[in-house]
Short mmCIF file of N, CA and C in Angstrom, two decimals:
data_model
loop_
_atom_site.label_atom_id
_atom_site.label_comp_id
_atom_site.label_asym_id
_atom_site.label_seq_id
_atom_site.Cartn_x
_atom_site.Cartn_y
_atom_site.Cartn_z
N GLN A 1 35.91 -0.06 -30.37
CA GLN A 1 36.91 0.69 -29.76
C GLN A 1 36.28 2.05 -29.40
N VAL A 2 36.63 2.38 -28.07
CA VAL A 2 36.23 3.61 -27.49
C VAL A 2 36.84 4.84 -28.15
N GLN A 3 36.10 5.84 -28.38
CA GLN A 3 36.76 7.14 -28.85
C GLN A 3 36.17 8.36 -27.77
N LEU A 4 36.99 9.24 -27.36
CA LEU A 4 36.62 10.46 -26.74
C LEU A 4 37.42 11.54 -27.35
N VAL A 5 36.63 12.62 -27.84
CA VAL A 5 37.39 13.79 -28.74
C VAL A 5 36.67 15.02 -27.89
N GLU A 6 37.69 15.67 -27.11
CA GLU A 6 37.27 17.03 -26.60
C GLU A 6 37.45 18.04 -27.55
N SER A 7 36.67 19.18 -27.34
CA SER A 7 36.76 20.26 -28.09
C SER A 7 36.25 21.72 -27.24
N GLY A 8 36.50 22.75 -27.73
CA GLY A 8 36.06 23.95 -27.20
C GLY A 8 36.97 24.83 -26.40
N GLY A 9 38.30 24.41 -26.23
CA GLY A 9 39.33 25.18 -25.55
C GLY A 9 39.71 26.17 -26.20
N GLY A 10 40.40 27.02 -25.55
CA GLY A 10 41.06 28.34 -26.24
C GLY A 10 41.66 29.11 -25.16
N LEU A 11 41.97 30.42 -25.71
CA LEU A 11 42.45 31.50 -24.71
C LEU A 11 41.34 32.44 -24.27
N VAL A 12 41.33 32.61 -23.06
CA VAL A 12 40.14 33.54 -22.30
C VAL A 12 40.80 34.32 -21.37
N GLN A 13 40.43 35.41 -21.19
CA GLN A 13 40.73 36.28 -20.14
C GLN A 13 40.17 35.96 -18.85
N PRO A 14 40.67 36.25 -17.73
CA PRO A 14 40.04 36.02 -16.33
C PRO A 14 38.73 36.56 -16.28
N GLY A 15 37.79 35.94 -15.63
CA GLY A 15 36.37 36.19 -15.77
C GLY A 15 35.73 35.70 -16.96
N GLY A 16 36.18 35.20 -17.86
CA GLY A 16 35.55 34.95 -19.06
C GLY A 16 34.95 33.58 -18.85
N SER A 17 34.42 32.94 -20.10
CA SER A 17 33.79 31.76 -19.99
C SER A 17 34.12 30.80 -21.20
N LEU A 18 34.00 29.65 -21.26
CA LEU A 18 34.26 28.60 -22.27
C LEU A 18 33.29 27.46 -22.02
N ARG A 19 32.87 26.81 -23.12
CA ARG A 19 31.99 25.51 -23.05
C ARG A 19 32.76 24.50 -23.74
N LEU A 20 33.21 23.59 -23.07
CA LEU A 20 33.81 22.22 -23.46
C LEU A 20 32.90 21.22 -23.82
N SER A 21 33.18 20.50 -24.88
CA SER A 21 32.50 19.44 -25.34
C SER A 21 33.31 18.17 -25.56
N CYS A 22 32.55 16.87 -25.15
CA CYS A 22 33.36 15.82 -25.50
C CYS A 22 32.41 14.74 -26.23
N ALA A 23 32.90 14.38 -27.36
CA ALA A 23 31.98 13.51 -28.09
C ALA A 23 32.75 12.11 -27.92
N ALA A 24 31.77 11.10 -27.44
CA ALA A 24 32.10 9.76 -27.06
C ALA A 24 31.42 8.68 -28.18
N SER A 25 32.10 7.71 -28.38
CA SER A 25 31.72 6.60 -29.28
C SER A 25 32.30 5.41 -28.76
N GLY A 26 31.63 4.20 -29.25
CA GLY A 26 32.33 2.88 -29.04
C GLY A 26 31.96 2.21 -27.75
N PHE A 27 31.07 2.91 -27.04
CA PHE A 27 30.41 2.03 -25.77
C PHE A 27 29.04 2.62 -25.60
N THR A 28 28.42 1.91 -24.40
CA THR A 28 27.06 2.32 -24.28
C THR A 28 27.09 3.45 -23.29
N PHE A 29 27.15 4.74 -23.92
CA PHE A 29 27.43 6.02 -22.99
C PHE A 29 26.55 6.21 -22.18
N SER A 30 25.26 6.02 -22.40
CA SER A 30 24.14 6.29 -21.43
C SER A 30 24.18 5.38 -20.14
N THR A 31 25.04 4.34 -19.99
CA THR A 31 25.26 3.52 -18.68
C THR A 31 26.30 3.98 -17.89
N TYR A 32 27.01 4.84 -18.34
CA TYR A 32 28.22 5.17 -17.54
C TYR A 32 28.32 6.69 -16.97
N TYR A 33 28.78 6.82 -15.76
CA TYR A 33 29.34 7.95 -15.33
C TYR A 33 30.38 8.82 -16.14
N MET A 34 30.31 9.97 -16.48
CA MET A 34 31.32 10.58 -17.10
C MET A 34 31.95 11.68 -16.26
N SER A 35 33.26 11.97 -16.54
CA SER A 35 34.00 12.95 -15.77
C SER A 35 34.67 13.96 -16.75
N TRP A 36 35.06 15.12 -16.24
CA TRP A 36 35.92 16.04 -16.78
C TRP A 36 37.06 16.16 -15.69
N TYR A 37 38.36 15.80 -16.24
CA TYR A 37 39.63 16.00 -15.70
C TYR A 37 40.36 17.11 -16.14
N ARG A 38 41.34 17.54 -15.56
CA ARG A 38 42.36 18.75 -16.06
C ARG A 38 43.65 18.36 -15.56
N GLN A 39 44.52 18.79 -16.45
CA GLN A 39 46.06 18.65 -15.92
C GLN A 39 46.66 19.92 -16.16
N ALA A 40 47.38 20.53 -15.26
CA ALA A 40 48.16 21.93 -15.58
C ALA A 40 49.51 21.44 -15.70
N PRO A 41 50.35 22.18 -16.29
CA PRO A 41 51.70 21.83 -16.33
C PRO A 41 52.38 21.67 -14.92
N GLY A 42 53.11 20.71 -14.79
CA GLY A 42 53.77 20.33 -13.61
C GLY A 42 52.94 19.68 -12.52
N LYS A 43 51.69 19.45 -12.76
CA LYS A 43 50.72 19.08 -11.81
C LYS A 43 50.14 17.92 -12.35
N GLU A 44 49.55 17.05 -11.28
CA GLU A 44 48.90 15.84 -11.60
C GLU A 44 47.40 16.10 -12.22
N ARG A 45 47.11 15.09 -12.83
CA ARG A 45 45.59 15.25 -13.51
C ARG A 45 44.69 15.17 -12.28
N GLU A 46 43.57 16.14 -12.31
CA GLU A 46 42.67 16.07 -11.16
C GLU A 46 41.46 16.10 -11.74
N LEU A 47 40.49 15.50 -11.01
CA LEU A 47 39.09 15.37 -11.27
C LEU A 47 38.42 16.79 -11.01
N VAL A 48 37.70 17.18 -12.10
CA VAL A 48 36.89 18.41 -12.08
C VAL A 48 35.37 18.42 -11.64
N ALA A 49 34.80 17.64 -12.37
CA ALA A 49 33.54 17.36 -12.31
C ALA A 49 32.94 15.84 -12.94
N ARG A 50 31.80 15.38 -12.41
CA ARG A 50 31.50 14.14 -12.89
C ARG A 50 29.95 14.04 -12.66
N ILE A 51 29.31 13.23 -13.81
CA ILE A 51 27.96 13.22 -14.03
C ILE A 51 27.42 11.95 -13.87
N SER A 52 26.26 11.70 -13.32
CA SER A 52 25.67 10.24 -13.45
C SER A 52 25.17 10.03 -14.77
N PRO A 53 24.87 8.73 -15.14
CA PRO A 53 24.35 8.13 -16.42
C PRO A 53 23.43 8.96 -17.03
N GLY A 54 22.32 9.10 -16.11
CA GLY A 54 21.15 9.82 -16.68
C GLY A 54 21.23 11.37 -16.51
N GLY A 55 22.20 11.97 -15.92
CA GLY A 55 22.48 13.34 -15.73
C GLY A 55 21.82 14.07 -14.61
N GLY A 56 21.19 13.21 -13.81
CA GLY A 56 20.54 13.74 -12.66
C GLY A 56 21.37 14.06 -11.38
N SER A 57 22.70 13.56 -11.43
CA SER A 57 23.47 13.75 -10.28
C SER A 57 24.83 14.23 -10.83
N THR A 58 25.26 15.33 -10.09
CA THR A 58 26.62 15.96 -10.42
C THR A 58 27.49 16.18 -9.24
N ASN A 59 28.85 15.94 -9.40
CA ASN A 59 29.70 16.45 -8.54
C ASN A 59 30.81 17.31 -8.98
N TYR A 60 31.50 18.14 -7.94
CA TYR A 60 32.42 19.23 -8.68
C TYR A 60 33.48 19.24 -7.57
N ALA A 61 34.81 19.53 -8.17
CA ALA A 61 35.86 19.87 -7.37
C ALA A 61 35.48 21.16 -6.52
N GLU A 62 35.93 21.22 -5.25
CA GLU A 62 35.75 22.53 -4.58
C GLU A 62 36.27 23.79 -5.29
N SER A 63 37.21 23.56 -5.98
CA SER A 63 37.82 24.72 -6.69
C SER A 63 37.07 25.49 -7.71
N VAL A 64 36.13 24.52 -8.38
CA VAL A 64 35.35 24.94 -9.35
C VAL A 64 33.82 25.20 -9.00
N LYS A 65 33.58 24.61 -7.95
CA LYS A 65 32.00 24.79 -7.52
C LYS A 65 31.56 26.04 -7.63
N GLY A 66 30.24 26.13 -8.31
CA GLY A 66 29.61 27.31 -8.44
C GLY A 66 29.89 28.17 -9.65
N ARG A 67 31.18 27.64 -10.25
CA ARG A 67 31.61 28.12 -11.65
C ARG A 67 31.49 27.29 -12.80
N PHE A 68 31.81 26.20 -12.54
CA PHE A 68 31.36 25.23 -13.66
C PHE A 68 30.13 24.35 -13.58
N THR A 69 29.76 23.74 -14.71
CA THR A 69 28.65 23.16 -14.71
C THR A 69 28.83 21.94 -15.78
N ILE A 70 28.55 20.65 -15.38
CA ILE A 70 28.76 19.54 -16.23
C ILE A 70 27.30 18.99 -16.59
N SER A 71 27.22 18.57 -17.89
CA SER A 71 25.93 18.29 -18.36
C SER A 71 26.05 17.17 -19.43
N ARG A 72 25.13 16.41 -19.94
CA ARG A 72 25.24 15.36 -20.93
C ARG A 72 24.08 15.54 -21.76
N ASP A 73 24.34 14.95 -23.00
CA ASP A 73 23.15 14.60 -23.72
C ASP A 73 23.25 13.16 -24.23
N ASN A 74 22.69 12.23 -23.79
CA ASN A 74 22.81 10.89 -24.20
C ASN A 74 22.48 10.59 -25.54
N ASP A 75 21.53 11.12 -26.18
CA ASP A 75 21.10 10.85 -27.48
C ASP A 75 22.33 11.23 -28.45
N LYS A 76 23.06 12.33 -28.18
CA LYS A 76 24.05 12.82 -28.86
C LYS A 76 25.59 12.26 -28.47
N ARG A 77 25.42 11.63 -27.40
CA ARG A 77 26.58 10.94 -26.74
C ARG A 77 27.71 11.88 -26.50
N THR A 78 27.20 13.01 -25.85
CA THR A 78 28.35 14.07 -25.49
C THR A 78 28.21 14.49 -24.10
N VAL A 79 29.26 14.85 -23.56
CA VAL A 79 29.16 15.50 -22.13
C VAL A 79 30.12 16.92 -22.29
N SER A 80 29.32 17.78 -21.74
CA SER A 80 29.83 19.14 -21.79
C SER A 80 30.25 19.70 -20.43
N LEU A 81 31.24 20.77 -20.46
CA LEU A 81 31.44 21.54 -19.31
C LEU A 81 31.45 22.97 -19.50
N GLN A 82 30.49 23.63 -18.88
CA GLN A 82 30.29 25.12 -18.87
C GLN A 82 31.35 25.63 -17.95
N MET A 83 32.09 26.46 -18.20
CA MET A 83 33.07 27.18 -17.38
C MET A 83 32.89 28.66 -17.30
N ASN A 84 32.40 29.23 -16.14
CA ASN A 84 32.46 30.67 -16.04
C ASN A 84 33.14 31.05 -15.01
N SER A 85 33.42 32.37 -15.00
CA SER A 85 34.23 33.15 -14.09
C SER A 85 35.73 32.35 -13.93
N LEU A 86 36.13 32.35 -15.22
CA LEU A 86 37.49 31.51 -15.22
C LEU A 86 38.64 32.29 -14.51
N LYS A 87 39.49 31.51 -13.95
CA LYS A 87 40.78 32.03 -13.29
C LYS A 87 41.86 31.66 -13.89
N PRO A 88 43.14 32.20 -13.60
CA PRO A 88 44.45 31.72 -14.30
C PRO A 88 44.51 30.31 -13.80
N GLU A 89 44.17 29.96 -12.71
CA GLU A 89 44.64 28.66 -12.12
C GLU A 89 43.64 27.55 -12.68
N ASP A 90 42.74 27.96 -13.55
CA ASP A 90 41.93 26.98 -14.33
C ASP A 90 42.78 26.45 -15.88
N THR A 91 43.70 27.18 -15.99
CA THR A 91 44.69 26.93 -17.07
C THR A 91 45.10 25.58 -17.03
N ALA A 92 44.84 24.69 -18.03
CA ALA A 92 44.98 23.14 -18.10
C ALA A 92 44.62 22.66 -19.18
N VAL A 93 45.09 21.50 -19.56
CA VAL A 93 44.48 20.73 -20.61
C VAL A 93 43.26 19.77 -20.02
N TYR A 94 42.05 19.86 -20.59
CA TYR A 94 40.89 19.42 -20.03
C TYR A 94 40.61 18.03 -20.83
N TYR A 95 40.35 16.98 -20.11
CA TYR A 95 40.02 15.68 -20.68
C TYR A 95 38.71 15.21 -20.29
N CYS A 96 37.72 14.50 -20.96
CA CYS A 96 36.74 13.54 -20.55
C CYS A 96 37.14 12.20 -20.26
N GLN A 97 36.39 11.56 -19.31
CA GLN A 97 36.57 10.29 -19.00
C GLN A 97 35.58 9.41 -18.62
N ILE A 98 35.58 8.22 -19.03
CA ILE A 98 34.54 7.29 -18.72
C ILE A 98 34.99 6.52 -17.36
N ARG A 99 34.11 6.62 -16.41
CA ARG A 99 34.38 6.13 -15.06
C ARG A 99 34.62 4.79 -14.98
N GLY A 100 35.70 4.28 -14.53
CA GLY A 100 36.08 3.00 -14.65
C GLY A 100 36.96 2.50 -15.75
N TRP A 101 36.94 3.21 -16.67
CA TRP A 101 37.94 2.97 -17.92
C TRP A 101 39.34 3.57 -17.66
N ASN A 102 39.92 3.05 -16.86
CA ASN A 102 41.27 3.53 -16.68
C ASN A 102 42.18 3.61 -17.81
N GLY A 103 42.79 4.79 -17.99
CA GLY A 103 43.73 5.01 -19.06
C GLY A 103 43.31 5.24 -20.27
N VAL A 104 41.81 5.50 -20.52
CA VAL A 104 41.27 5.76 -21.64
C VAL A 104 41.01 7.34 -21.78
N TRP A 105 41.64 8.19 -22.68
CA TRP A 105 41.44 9.49 -22.76
C TRP A 105 41.40 10.04 -24.24
N GLY A 106 40.82 11.08 -24.32
CA GLY A 106 40.93 11.61 -25.56
C GLY A 106 42.12 12.54 -25.70
N PRO A 107 42.27 13.31 -26.61
CA PRO A 107 43.53 14.03 -26.89
C PRO A 107 43.40 15.22 -25.87
N GLY A 108 42.34 15.53 -25.28
CA GLY A 108 42.45 16.71 -24.40
C GLY A 108 42.16 18.09 -25.34
N THR A 109 41.66 19.18 -24.59
CA THR A 109 41.46 20.33 -25.21
C THR A 109 42.21 21.39 -24.26
N GLN A 110 43.00 22.41 -24.79
CA GLN A 110 43.86 23.39 -23.94
C GLN A 110 42.78 24.48 -23.59
N VAL A 111 42.77 24.91 -22.21
CA VAL A 111 42.23 25.94 -21.85
C VAL A 111 43.35 26.98 -21.21
N THR A 112 43.40 28.00 -21.56
CA THR A 112 44.47 29.09 -21.23
C THR A 112 43.64 30.46 -20.63
N VAL A 113 43.99 30.64 -19.37
CA VAL A 113 43.15 31.52 -18.93
C VAL A 113 44.33 32.89 -18.43
N SER A 114 44.42 33.75 -19.15
CA SER A 114 45.47 34.79 -19.15
C SER A 114 44.96 36.18 -19.55
N SER A 115 45.41 37.12 -18.77
CA SER A 115 45.11 38.68 -19.23
C SER A 115 46.26 38.97 -20.38
#
């Protein structure tokens, strides 16, 4: 049974930084693309960033490009999201996802950017 557990969220002021982590288990982590999604109140879930199985290729939503960095550690079976220069519009619940595993999510971690 797969498990995804996100952590690292919290309250931060605009311009601040947070680092999110996702601990994954129950599947061959190193063979899958991993993604970070977020969902703000009243909005649909959106893709934030994605990383290739080996970590050599990344993609970002235009809204976070240059501010967020996705990374992974296949030995530890974790994927992280470093978020810098946070904006109020980044406020959302953040989830990690296994590419292709539709409907499989962790509990998410809340990120609130507010002064």
